[in-house]
mmCIF file of C-alpha atoms in Angstrom:
data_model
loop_
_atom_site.group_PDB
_atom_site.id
_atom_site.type_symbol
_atom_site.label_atom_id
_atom_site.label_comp_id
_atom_site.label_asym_id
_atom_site.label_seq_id
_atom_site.Cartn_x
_atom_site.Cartn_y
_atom_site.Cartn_z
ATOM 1 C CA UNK A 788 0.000 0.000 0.000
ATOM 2 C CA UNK A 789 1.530 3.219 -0.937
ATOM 3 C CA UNK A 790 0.711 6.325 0.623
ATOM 4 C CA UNK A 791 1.462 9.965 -0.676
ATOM 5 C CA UNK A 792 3.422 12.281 0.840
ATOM 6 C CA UNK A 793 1.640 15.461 0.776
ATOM 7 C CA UNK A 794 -1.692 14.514 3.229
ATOM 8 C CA UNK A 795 -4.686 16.397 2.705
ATOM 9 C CA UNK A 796 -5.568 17.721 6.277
ATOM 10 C CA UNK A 797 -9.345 17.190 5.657
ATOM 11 C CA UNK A 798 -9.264 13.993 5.860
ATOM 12 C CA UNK A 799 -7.844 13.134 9.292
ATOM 13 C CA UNK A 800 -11.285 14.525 10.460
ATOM 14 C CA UNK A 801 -12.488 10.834 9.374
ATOM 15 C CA UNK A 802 -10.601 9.461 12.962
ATOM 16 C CA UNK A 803 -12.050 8.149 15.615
ATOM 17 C CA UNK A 804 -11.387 6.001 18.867
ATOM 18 C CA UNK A 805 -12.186 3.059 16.665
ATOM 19 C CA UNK A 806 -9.896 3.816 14.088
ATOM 20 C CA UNK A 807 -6.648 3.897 16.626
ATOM 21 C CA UNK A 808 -3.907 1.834 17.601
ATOM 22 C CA UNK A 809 -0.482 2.467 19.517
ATOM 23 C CA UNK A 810 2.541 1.714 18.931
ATOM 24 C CA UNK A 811 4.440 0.892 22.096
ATOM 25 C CA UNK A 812 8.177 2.463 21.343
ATOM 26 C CA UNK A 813 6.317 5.479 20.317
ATOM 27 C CA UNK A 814 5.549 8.031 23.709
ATOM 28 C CA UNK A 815 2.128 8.920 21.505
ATOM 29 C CA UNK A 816 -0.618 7.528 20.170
ATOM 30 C CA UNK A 817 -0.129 7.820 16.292
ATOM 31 C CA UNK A 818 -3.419 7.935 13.975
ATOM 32 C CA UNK A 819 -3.957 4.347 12.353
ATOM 33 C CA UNK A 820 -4.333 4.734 8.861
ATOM 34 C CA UNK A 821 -8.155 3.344 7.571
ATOM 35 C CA UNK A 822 -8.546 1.034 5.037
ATOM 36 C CA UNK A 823 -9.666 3.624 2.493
ATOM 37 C CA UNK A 824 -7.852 6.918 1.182
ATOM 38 C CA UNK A 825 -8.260 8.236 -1.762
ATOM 39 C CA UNK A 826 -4.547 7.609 -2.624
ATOM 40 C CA UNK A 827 -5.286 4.255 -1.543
ATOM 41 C CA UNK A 828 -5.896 1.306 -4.320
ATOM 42 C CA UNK A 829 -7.304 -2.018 -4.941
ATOM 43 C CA UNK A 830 -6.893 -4.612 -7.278
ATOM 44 C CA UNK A 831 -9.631 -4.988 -10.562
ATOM 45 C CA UNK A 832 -8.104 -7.545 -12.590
ATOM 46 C CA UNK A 833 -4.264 -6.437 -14.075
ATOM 47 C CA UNK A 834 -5.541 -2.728 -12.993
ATOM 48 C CA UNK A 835 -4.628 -0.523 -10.261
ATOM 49 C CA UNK A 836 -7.939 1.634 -9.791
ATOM 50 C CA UNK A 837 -9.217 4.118 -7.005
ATOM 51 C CA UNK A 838 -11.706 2.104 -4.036
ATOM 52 C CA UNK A 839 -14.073 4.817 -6.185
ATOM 53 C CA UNK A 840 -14.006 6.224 -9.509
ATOM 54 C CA UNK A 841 -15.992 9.084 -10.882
ATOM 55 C CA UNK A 842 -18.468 8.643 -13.982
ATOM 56 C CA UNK A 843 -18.999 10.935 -16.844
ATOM 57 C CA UNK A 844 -22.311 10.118 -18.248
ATOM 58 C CA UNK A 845 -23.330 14.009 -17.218
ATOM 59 C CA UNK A 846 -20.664 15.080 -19.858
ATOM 60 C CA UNK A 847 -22.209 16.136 -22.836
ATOM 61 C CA UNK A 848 -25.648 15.036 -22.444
ATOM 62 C CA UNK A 849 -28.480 17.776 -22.699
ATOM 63 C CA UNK A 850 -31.625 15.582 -22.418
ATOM 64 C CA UNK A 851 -30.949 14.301 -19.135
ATOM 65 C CA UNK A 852 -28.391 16.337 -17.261
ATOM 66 C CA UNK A 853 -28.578 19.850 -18.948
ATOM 67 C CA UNK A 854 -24.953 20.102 -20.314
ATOM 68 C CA UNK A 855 -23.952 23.010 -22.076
ATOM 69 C CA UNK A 856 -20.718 24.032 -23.921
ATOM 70 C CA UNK A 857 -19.878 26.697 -21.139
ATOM 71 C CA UNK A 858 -19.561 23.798 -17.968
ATOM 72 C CA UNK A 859 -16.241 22.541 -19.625
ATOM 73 C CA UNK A 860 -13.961 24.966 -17.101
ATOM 74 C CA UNK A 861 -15.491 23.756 -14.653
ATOM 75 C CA UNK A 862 -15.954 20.219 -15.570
ATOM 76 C CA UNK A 863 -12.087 20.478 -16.176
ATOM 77 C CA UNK A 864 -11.461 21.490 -12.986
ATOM 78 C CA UNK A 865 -13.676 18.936 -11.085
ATOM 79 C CA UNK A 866 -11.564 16.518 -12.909
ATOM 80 C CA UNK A 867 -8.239 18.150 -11.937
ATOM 81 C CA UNK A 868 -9.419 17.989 -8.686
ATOM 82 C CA UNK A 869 -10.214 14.458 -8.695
ATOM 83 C CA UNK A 870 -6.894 13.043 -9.980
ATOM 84 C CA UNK A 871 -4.987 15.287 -7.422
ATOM 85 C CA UNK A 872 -6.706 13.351 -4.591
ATOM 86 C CA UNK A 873 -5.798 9.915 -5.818
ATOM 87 C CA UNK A 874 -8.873 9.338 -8.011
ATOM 88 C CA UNK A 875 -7.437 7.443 -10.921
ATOM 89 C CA UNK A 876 -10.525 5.180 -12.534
ATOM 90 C CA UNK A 877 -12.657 7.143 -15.138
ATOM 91 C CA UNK A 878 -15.986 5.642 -16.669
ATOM 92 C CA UNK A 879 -17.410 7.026 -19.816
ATOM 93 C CA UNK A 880 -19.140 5.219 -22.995
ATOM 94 C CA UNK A 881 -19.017 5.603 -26.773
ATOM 95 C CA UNK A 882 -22.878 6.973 -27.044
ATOM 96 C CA UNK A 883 -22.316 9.818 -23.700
ATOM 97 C CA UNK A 884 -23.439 12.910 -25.368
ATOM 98 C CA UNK A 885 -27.008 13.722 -27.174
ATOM 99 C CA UNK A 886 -27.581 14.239 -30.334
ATOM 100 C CA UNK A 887 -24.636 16.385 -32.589
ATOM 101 C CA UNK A 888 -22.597 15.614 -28.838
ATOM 102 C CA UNK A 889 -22.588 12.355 -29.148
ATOM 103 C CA UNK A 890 -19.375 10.644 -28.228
ATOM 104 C CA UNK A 891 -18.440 14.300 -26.251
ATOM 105 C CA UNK A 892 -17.905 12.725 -22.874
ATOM 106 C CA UNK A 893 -14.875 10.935 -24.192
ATOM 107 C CA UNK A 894 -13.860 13.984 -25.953
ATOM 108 C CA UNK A 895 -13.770 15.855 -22.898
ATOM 109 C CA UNK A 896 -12.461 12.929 -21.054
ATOM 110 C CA UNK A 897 -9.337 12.228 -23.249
ATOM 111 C CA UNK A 898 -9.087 16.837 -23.200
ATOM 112 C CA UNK A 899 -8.694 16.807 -19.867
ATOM 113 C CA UNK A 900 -6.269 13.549 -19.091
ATOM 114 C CA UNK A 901 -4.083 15.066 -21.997
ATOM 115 C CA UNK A 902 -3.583 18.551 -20.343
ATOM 116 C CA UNK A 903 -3.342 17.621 -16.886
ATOM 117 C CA UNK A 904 -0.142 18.696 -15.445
ATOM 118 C CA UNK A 905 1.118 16.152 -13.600
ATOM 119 C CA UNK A 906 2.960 13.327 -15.832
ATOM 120 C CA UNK A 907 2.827 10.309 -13.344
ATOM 121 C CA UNK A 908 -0.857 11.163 -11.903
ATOM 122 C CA UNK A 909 -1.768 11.110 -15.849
ATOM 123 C CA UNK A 910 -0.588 7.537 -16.389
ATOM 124 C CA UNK A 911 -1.855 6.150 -13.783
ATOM 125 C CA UNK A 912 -5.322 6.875 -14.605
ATOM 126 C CA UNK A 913 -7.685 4.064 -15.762
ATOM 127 C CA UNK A 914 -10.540 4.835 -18.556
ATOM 128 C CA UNK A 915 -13.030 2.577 -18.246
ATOM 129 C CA UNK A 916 -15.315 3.257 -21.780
ATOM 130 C CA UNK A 917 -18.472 1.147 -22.560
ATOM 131 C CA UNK A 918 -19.129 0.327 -26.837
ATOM 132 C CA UNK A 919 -22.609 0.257 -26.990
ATOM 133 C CA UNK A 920 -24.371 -2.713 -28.710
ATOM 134 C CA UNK A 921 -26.127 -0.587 -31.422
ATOM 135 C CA UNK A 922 -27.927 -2.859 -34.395
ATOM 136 C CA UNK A 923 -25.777 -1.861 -37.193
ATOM 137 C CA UNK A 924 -23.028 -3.109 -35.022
ATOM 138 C CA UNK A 925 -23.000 -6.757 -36.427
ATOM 139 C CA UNK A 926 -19.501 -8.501 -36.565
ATOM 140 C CA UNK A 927 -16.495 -8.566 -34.218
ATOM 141 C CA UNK A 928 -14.700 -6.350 -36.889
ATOM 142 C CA UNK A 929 -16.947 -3.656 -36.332
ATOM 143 C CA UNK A 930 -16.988 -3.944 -32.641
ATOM 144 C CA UNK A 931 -12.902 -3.545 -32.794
ATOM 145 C CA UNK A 932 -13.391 -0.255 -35.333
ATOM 146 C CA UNK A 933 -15.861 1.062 -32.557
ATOM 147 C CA UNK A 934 -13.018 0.982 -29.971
ATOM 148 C CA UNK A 935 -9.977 2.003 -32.569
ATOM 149 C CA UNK A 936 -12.875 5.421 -32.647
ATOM 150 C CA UNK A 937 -13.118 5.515 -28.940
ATOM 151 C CA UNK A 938 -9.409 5.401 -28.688
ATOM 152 C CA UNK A 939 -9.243 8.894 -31.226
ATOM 153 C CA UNK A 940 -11.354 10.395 -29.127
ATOM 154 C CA UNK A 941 -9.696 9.726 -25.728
ATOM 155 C CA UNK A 942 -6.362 10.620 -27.795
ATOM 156 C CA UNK A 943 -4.955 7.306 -25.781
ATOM 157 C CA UNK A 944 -3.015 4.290 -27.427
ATOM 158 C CA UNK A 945 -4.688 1.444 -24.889
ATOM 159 C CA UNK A 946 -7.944 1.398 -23.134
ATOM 160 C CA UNK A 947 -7.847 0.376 -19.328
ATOM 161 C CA UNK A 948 -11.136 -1.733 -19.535
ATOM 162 C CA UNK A 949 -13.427 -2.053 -22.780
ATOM 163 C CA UNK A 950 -16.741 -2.966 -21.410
ATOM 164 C CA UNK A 951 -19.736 -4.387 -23.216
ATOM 165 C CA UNK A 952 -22.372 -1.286 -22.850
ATOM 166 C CA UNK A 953 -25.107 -4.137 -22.917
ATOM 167 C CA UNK A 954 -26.520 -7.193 -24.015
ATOM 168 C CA UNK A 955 -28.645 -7.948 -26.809
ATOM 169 C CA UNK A 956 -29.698 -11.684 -25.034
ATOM 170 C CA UNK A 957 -33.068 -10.548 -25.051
ATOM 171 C CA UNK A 958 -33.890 -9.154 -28.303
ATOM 172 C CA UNK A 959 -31.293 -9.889 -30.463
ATOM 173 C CA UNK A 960 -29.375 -13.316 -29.579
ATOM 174 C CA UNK A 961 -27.262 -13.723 -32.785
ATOM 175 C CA UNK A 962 -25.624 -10.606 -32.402
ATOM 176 C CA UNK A 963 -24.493 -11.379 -28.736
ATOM 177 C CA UNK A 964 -21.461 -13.884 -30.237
ATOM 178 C CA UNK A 965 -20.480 -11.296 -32.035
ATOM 179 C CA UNK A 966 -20.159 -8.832 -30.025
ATOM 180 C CA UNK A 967 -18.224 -10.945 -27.501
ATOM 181 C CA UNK A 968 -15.875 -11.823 -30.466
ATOM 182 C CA UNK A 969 -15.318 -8.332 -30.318
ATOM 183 C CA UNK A 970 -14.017 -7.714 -26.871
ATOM 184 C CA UNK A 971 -11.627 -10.888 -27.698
ATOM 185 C CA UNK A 972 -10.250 -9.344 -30.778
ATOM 186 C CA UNK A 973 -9.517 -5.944 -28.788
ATOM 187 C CA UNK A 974 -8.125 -7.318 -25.954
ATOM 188 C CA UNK A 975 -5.641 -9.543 -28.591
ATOM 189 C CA UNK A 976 -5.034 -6.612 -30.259
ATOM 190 C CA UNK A 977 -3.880 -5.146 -27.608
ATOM 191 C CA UNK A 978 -6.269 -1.844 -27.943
ATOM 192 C CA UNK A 979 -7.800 -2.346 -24.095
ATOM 193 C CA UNK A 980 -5.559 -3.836 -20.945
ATOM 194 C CA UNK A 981 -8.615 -5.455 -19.752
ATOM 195 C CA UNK A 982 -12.233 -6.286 -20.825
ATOM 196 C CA UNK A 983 -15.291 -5.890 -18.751
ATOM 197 C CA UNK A 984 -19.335 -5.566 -19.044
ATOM 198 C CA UNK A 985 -22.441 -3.680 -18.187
ATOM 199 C CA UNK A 986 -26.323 -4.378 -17.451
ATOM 200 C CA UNK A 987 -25.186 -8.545 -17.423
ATOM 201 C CA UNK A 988 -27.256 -10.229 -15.637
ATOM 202 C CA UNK A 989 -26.143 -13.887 -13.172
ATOM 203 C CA UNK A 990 -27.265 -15.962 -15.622
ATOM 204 C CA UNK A 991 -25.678 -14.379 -18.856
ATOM 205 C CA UNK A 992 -22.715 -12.869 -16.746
ATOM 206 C CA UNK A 993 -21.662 -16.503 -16.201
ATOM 207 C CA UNK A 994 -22.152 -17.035 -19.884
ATOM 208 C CA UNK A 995 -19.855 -14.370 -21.183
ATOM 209 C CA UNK A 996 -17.474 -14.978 -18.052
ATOM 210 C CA UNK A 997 -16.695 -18.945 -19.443
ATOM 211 C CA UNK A 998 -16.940 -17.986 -22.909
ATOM 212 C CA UNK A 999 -13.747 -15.444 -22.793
ATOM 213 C CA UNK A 1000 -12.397 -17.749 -20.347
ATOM 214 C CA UNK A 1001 -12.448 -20.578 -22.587
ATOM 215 C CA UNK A 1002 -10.464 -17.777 -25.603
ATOM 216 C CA UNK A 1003 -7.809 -16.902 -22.580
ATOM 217 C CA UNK A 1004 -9.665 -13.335 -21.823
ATOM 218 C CA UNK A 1005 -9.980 -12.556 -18.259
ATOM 219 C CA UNK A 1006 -13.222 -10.987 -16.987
ATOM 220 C CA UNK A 1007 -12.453 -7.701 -15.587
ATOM 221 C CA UNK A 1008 -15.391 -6.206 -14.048
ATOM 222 C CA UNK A 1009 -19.275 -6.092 -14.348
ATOM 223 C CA UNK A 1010 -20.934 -2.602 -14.261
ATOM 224 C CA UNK A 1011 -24.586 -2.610 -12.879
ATOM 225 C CA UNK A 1012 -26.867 -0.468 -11.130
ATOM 226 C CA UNK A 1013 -26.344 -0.952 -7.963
ATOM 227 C CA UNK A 1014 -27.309 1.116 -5.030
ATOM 228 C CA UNK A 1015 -29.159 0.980 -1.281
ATOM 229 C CA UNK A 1016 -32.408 1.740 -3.896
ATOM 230 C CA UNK A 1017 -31.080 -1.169 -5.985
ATOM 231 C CA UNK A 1018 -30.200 -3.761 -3.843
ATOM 232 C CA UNK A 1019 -32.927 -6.375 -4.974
ATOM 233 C CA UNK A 1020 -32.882 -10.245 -5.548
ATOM 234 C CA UNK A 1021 -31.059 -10.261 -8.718
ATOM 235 C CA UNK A 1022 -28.427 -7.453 -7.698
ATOM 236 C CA UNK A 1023 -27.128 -9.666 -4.933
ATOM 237 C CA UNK A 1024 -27.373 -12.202 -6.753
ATOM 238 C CA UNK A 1025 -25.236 -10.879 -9.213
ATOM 239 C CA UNK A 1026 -22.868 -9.159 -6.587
ATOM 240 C CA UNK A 1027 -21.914 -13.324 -5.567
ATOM 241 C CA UNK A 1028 -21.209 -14.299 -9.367
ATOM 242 C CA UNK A 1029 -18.779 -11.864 -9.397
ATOM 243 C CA UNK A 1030 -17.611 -12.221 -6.000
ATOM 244 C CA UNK A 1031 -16.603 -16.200 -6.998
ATOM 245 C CA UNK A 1032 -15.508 -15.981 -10.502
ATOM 246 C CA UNK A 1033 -12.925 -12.876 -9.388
ATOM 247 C CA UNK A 1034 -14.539 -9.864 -11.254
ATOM 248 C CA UNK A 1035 -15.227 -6.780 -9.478
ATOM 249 C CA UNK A 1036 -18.493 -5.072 -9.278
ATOM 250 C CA UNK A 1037 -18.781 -1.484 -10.498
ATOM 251 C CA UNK A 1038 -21.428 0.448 -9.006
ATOM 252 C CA UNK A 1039 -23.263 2.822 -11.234
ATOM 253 C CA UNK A 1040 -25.786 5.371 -9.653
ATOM 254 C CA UNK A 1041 -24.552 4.647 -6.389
ATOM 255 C CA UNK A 1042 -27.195 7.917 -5.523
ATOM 256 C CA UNK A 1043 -30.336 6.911 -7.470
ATOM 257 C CA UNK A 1044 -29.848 9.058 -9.971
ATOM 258 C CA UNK A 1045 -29.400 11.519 -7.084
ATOM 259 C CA UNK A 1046 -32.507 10.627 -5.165
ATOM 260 C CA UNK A 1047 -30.176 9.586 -2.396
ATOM 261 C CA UNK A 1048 -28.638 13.045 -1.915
ATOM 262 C CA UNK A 1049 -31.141 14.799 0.284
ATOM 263 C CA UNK A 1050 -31.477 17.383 -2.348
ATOM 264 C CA UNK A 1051 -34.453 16.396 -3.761
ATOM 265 C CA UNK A 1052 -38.352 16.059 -2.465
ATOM 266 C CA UNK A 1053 -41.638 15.515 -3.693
ATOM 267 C CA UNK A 1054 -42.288 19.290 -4.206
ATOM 268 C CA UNK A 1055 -38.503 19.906 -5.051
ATOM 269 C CA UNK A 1056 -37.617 18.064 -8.428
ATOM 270 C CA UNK A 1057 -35.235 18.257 -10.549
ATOM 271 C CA UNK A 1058 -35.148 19.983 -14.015
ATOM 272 C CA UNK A 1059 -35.642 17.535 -16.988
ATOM 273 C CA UNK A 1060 -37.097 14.148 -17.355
ATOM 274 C CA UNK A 1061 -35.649 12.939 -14.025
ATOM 275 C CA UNK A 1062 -38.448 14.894 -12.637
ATOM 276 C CA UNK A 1063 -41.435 12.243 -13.630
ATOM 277 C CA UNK A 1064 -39.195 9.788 -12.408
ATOM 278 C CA UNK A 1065 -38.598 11.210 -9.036
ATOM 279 C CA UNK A 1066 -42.158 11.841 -8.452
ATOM 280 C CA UNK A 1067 -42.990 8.635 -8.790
ATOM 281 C CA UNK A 1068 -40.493 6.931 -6.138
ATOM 282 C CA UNK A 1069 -39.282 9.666 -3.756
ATOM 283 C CA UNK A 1070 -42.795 9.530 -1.115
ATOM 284 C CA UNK A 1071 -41.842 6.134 -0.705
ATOM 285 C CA UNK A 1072 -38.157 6.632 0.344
ATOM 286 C CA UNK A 1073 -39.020 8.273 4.002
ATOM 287 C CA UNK A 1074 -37.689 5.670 5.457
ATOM 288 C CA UNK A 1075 -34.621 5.301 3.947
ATOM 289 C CA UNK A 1076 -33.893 8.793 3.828
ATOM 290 C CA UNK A 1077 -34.305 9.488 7.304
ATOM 291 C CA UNK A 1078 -31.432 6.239 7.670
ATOM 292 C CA UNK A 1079 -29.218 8.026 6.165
ATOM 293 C CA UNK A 1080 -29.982 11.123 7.817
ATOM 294 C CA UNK A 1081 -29.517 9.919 11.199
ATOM 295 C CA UNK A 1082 -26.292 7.844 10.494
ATOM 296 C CA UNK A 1083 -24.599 11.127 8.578
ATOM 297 C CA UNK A 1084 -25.449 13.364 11.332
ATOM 298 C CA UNK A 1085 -23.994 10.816 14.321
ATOM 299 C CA UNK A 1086 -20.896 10.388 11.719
ATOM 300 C CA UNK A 1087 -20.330 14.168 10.985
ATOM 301 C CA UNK A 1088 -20.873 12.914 7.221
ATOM 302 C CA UNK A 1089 -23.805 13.734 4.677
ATOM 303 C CA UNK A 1090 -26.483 11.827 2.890
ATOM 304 C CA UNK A 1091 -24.184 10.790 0.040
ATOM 305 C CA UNK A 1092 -21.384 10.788 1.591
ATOM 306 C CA UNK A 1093 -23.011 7.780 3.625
ATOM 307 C CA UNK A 1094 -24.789 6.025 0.518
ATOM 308 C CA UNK A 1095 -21.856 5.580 -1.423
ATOM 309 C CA UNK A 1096 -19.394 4.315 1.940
ATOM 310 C CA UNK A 1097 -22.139 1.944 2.209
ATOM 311 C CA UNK A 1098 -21.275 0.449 -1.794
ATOM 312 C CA UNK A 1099 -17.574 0.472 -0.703
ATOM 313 C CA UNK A 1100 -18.775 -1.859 2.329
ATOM 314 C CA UNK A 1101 -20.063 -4.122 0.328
ATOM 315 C CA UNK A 1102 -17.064 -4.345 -1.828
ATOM 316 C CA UNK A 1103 -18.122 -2.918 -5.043
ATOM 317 C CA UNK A 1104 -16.287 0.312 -7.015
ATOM 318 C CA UNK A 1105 -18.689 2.908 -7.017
ATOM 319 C CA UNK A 1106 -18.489 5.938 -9.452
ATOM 320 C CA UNK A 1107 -20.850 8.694 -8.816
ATOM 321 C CA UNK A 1108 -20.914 11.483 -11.793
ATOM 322 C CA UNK A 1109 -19.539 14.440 -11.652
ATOM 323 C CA UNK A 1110 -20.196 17.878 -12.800
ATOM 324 C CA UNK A 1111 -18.835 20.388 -10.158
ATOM 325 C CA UNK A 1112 -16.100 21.009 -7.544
ATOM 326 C CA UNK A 1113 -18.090 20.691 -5.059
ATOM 327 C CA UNK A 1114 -19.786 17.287 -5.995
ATOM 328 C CA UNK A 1115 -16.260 16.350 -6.317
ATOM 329 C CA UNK A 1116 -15.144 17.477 -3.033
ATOM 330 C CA UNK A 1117 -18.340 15.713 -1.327
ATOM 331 C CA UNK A 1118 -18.198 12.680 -2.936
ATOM 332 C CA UNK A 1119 -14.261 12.096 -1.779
ATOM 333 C CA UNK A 1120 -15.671 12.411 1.668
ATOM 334 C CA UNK A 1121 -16.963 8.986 1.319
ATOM 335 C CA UNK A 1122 -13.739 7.431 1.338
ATOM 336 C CA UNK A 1123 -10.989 7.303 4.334
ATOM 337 C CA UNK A 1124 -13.693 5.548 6.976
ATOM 338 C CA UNK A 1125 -16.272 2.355 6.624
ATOM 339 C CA UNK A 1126 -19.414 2.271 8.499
ATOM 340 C CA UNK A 1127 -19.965 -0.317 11.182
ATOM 341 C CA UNK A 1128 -22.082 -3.401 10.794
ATOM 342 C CA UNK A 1129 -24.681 -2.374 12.663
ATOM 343 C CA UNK A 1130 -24.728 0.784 10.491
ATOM 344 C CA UNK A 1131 -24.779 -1.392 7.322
ATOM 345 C CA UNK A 1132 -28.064 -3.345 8.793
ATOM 346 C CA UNK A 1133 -30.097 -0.421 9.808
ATOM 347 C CA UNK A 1134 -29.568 1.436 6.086
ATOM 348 C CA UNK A 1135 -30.483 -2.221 4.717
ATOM 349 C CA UNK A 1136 -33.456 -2.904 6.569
ATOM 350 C CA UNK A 1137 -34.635 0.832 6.004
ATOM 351 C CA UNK A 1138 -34.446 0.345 2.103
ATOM 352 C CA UNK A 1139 -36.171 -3.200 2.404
ATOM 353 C CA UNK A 1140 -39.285 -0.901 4.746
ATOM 354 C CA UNK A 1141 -39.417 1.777 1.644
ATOM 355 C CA UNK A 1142 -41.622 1.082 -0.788
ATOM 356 C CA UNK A 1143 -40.403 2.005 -3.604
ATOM 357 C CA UNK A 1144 -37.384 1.253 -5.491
ATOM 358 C CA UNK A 1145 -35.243 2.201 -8.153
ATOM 359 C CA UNK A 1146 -36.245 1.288 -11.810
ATOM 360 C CA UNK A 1147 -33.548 -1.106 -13.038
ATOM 361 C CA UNK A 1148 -31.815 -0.819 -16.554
ATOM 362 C CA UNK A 1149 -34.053 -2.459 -18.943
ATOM 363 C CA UNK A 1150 -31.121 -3.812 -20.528
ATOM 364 C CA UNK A 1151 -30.097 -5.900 -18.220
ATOM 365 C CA UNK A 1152 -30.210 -9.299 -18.557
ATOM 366 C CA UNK A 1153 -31.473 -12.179 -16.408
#
């Protein structure tokens, strides 16, 4: 485990009498280091990644998340930030951006890496990119072309982790074989380190897992939603393929979409279509909500701070998006402590008493 140097002071405010041990040749009882800092990494197949990475679905798309042209100072600067605090894993996908943006998160993505200042915090960092399974996209070779695009745009020679965007399993079977033909030929080609997938489900996430096996690919990681609002039968269930076969679990949404911030209430939406969404599920979260609440205010924490430590306890990688500094700065507060076990069960059995729950990708597979 290495450790920098220069220690950002904010973050020894994550102690406590819990946290310390002593050292008996030492006349004062030194801080005991927890097991996550942001300089801190773990293993995800040959990668060295962050215990969290940041997602950049936000970047470029209008529809959803109200980008303009004018956020990229600032989106640059939320990244700088990032990387200076040891966050090194990046997740975009081939079809971020809407409409004439499309492909504009991994513009911005590859912008930003390439002007960053410092040279050995630059190649450290992971991109993690998803190639989306779009119906023109019908052979292996066109699959591999997809990626050779991606890497243009990210202005990179080799991908950390090509991932699988989806599945076709349930509407378009034929093309599946192809597509994981694909990830084989970019991985021998040497245009991604590792390969990984999104929205699999246990049953076809075993599938693709002995398929690549069976060509000599290693299965990197799996991407799903996964969440306290997304913690159903087929998310856990998924959560123990990956925990046997060695692939580690990538958490995306890790807030609901942000309905696990706080910010939000019945007669406080957000702009956009998140709003009808929102409507629909945030009355039933009371329970929940007030969880998290409680456990932020006993912990000197806040509501998402607390949401996403809990996706770290369970041993996934979360990656919250980004737009701003200051979602930045709040999301790194989730790392350098782990809440207790009896912390995990009460924000469990709150999200099992909600009612409602999160709408799950309907992509993903069984």
């Amino acid at each position: 485990m290495a450790f920098s140097i220069s220690t950002p002071t904010a973050y020894f405010s994550c102690f406590n009498s819990s946290n310390q041990s002593s050292l008996p040749s030492l006349p004062f009882k030194p801080l005991k280091f927890p097991p996550f800092w942001p300089w801190q990494k773990v293993k995800m197949g040959p990668l060295t990644v962050s215990p969290m990475g940041f997602g950049t679905w936000a970047w470029g798309n209008q529809l959803l998340w109200g980008y303009q042209e004018s956020m990229d100072t600032d989106l640059q600067q939320t990244f700088n930030l990032a990387v200076e605090n040891g966050i090194n894993l990046f997740d975009t996908a081939d079809s971020y951006g809407t409409g004439r943006l499309n492909g504009k998160s991994e513009k911005l993505l590859g912008k930003f890496i390439q002007e960053f200042p410092g040279k050995q915090m630059r190649n450290d960092i992971v991109i993690a990119t998803k190639f989306a399974a779009y119906p023109w996209r019908l052979t292996p070779g066109q699959f591999v072309k997809a990626c050779r695009a991606s890497l243009e745009r990210l202005q990179v020679e080799q991908i950390g982790i090509g991932q699988l965007h989806w599945s076709t399993a349930n509407y378009a079977p034929p093309q599946e074989l192809a597509l994981w033909d694909g990830l084989v030929a970019m991985y021998e080609q040497g245009l991604v380190r590792a390969v990984g997938v999104s929205n699999y489900g246990p049953k076809q996430l075993i599938k693709i897992h002995d398929y690549l096996k069976a060509r000599g690919v290693p299965l990197c990681s799996a991407q799903v939603q996964f969440s306290l609002l997304s913690m159903g039968e087929d998310q856990m269930e998924i959560k123990k393929v990956c925990d046997s076969l060695g692939i580690r679990l990538i958490a995306y949404s890790p807030l609901g979409l942000g309905m696990l911030t706080g910010k939000y209430t019945s007669s406080r939406l957000p702009l956009g279509p998140r709003a009808f969404l929102f409507r629909q599920i945030l009355p039933g979260l009371e329970p929940l909500l007030n969880s998290l609440g409680e456990i932020a205010q006993r912990r000197g924490k806040t509501l998402p701070q607390v949401a996403i430590n809990w996706c770290i306890c369970k041993g996934t990688i979360p990656i919250p998006g980004i737009k701003t500094v200051k979602q930045a700065e709040e999301n790194l507060g989730a790392l350098g402590w782990r809440l207790s076990s009896d912390e995990l069960l009460q924000l469990e059995y709150a999200a099992s008493e909600s009612p409602q729950k999160m709408i799950q990708n309907i992509f993903q597979t069984r």
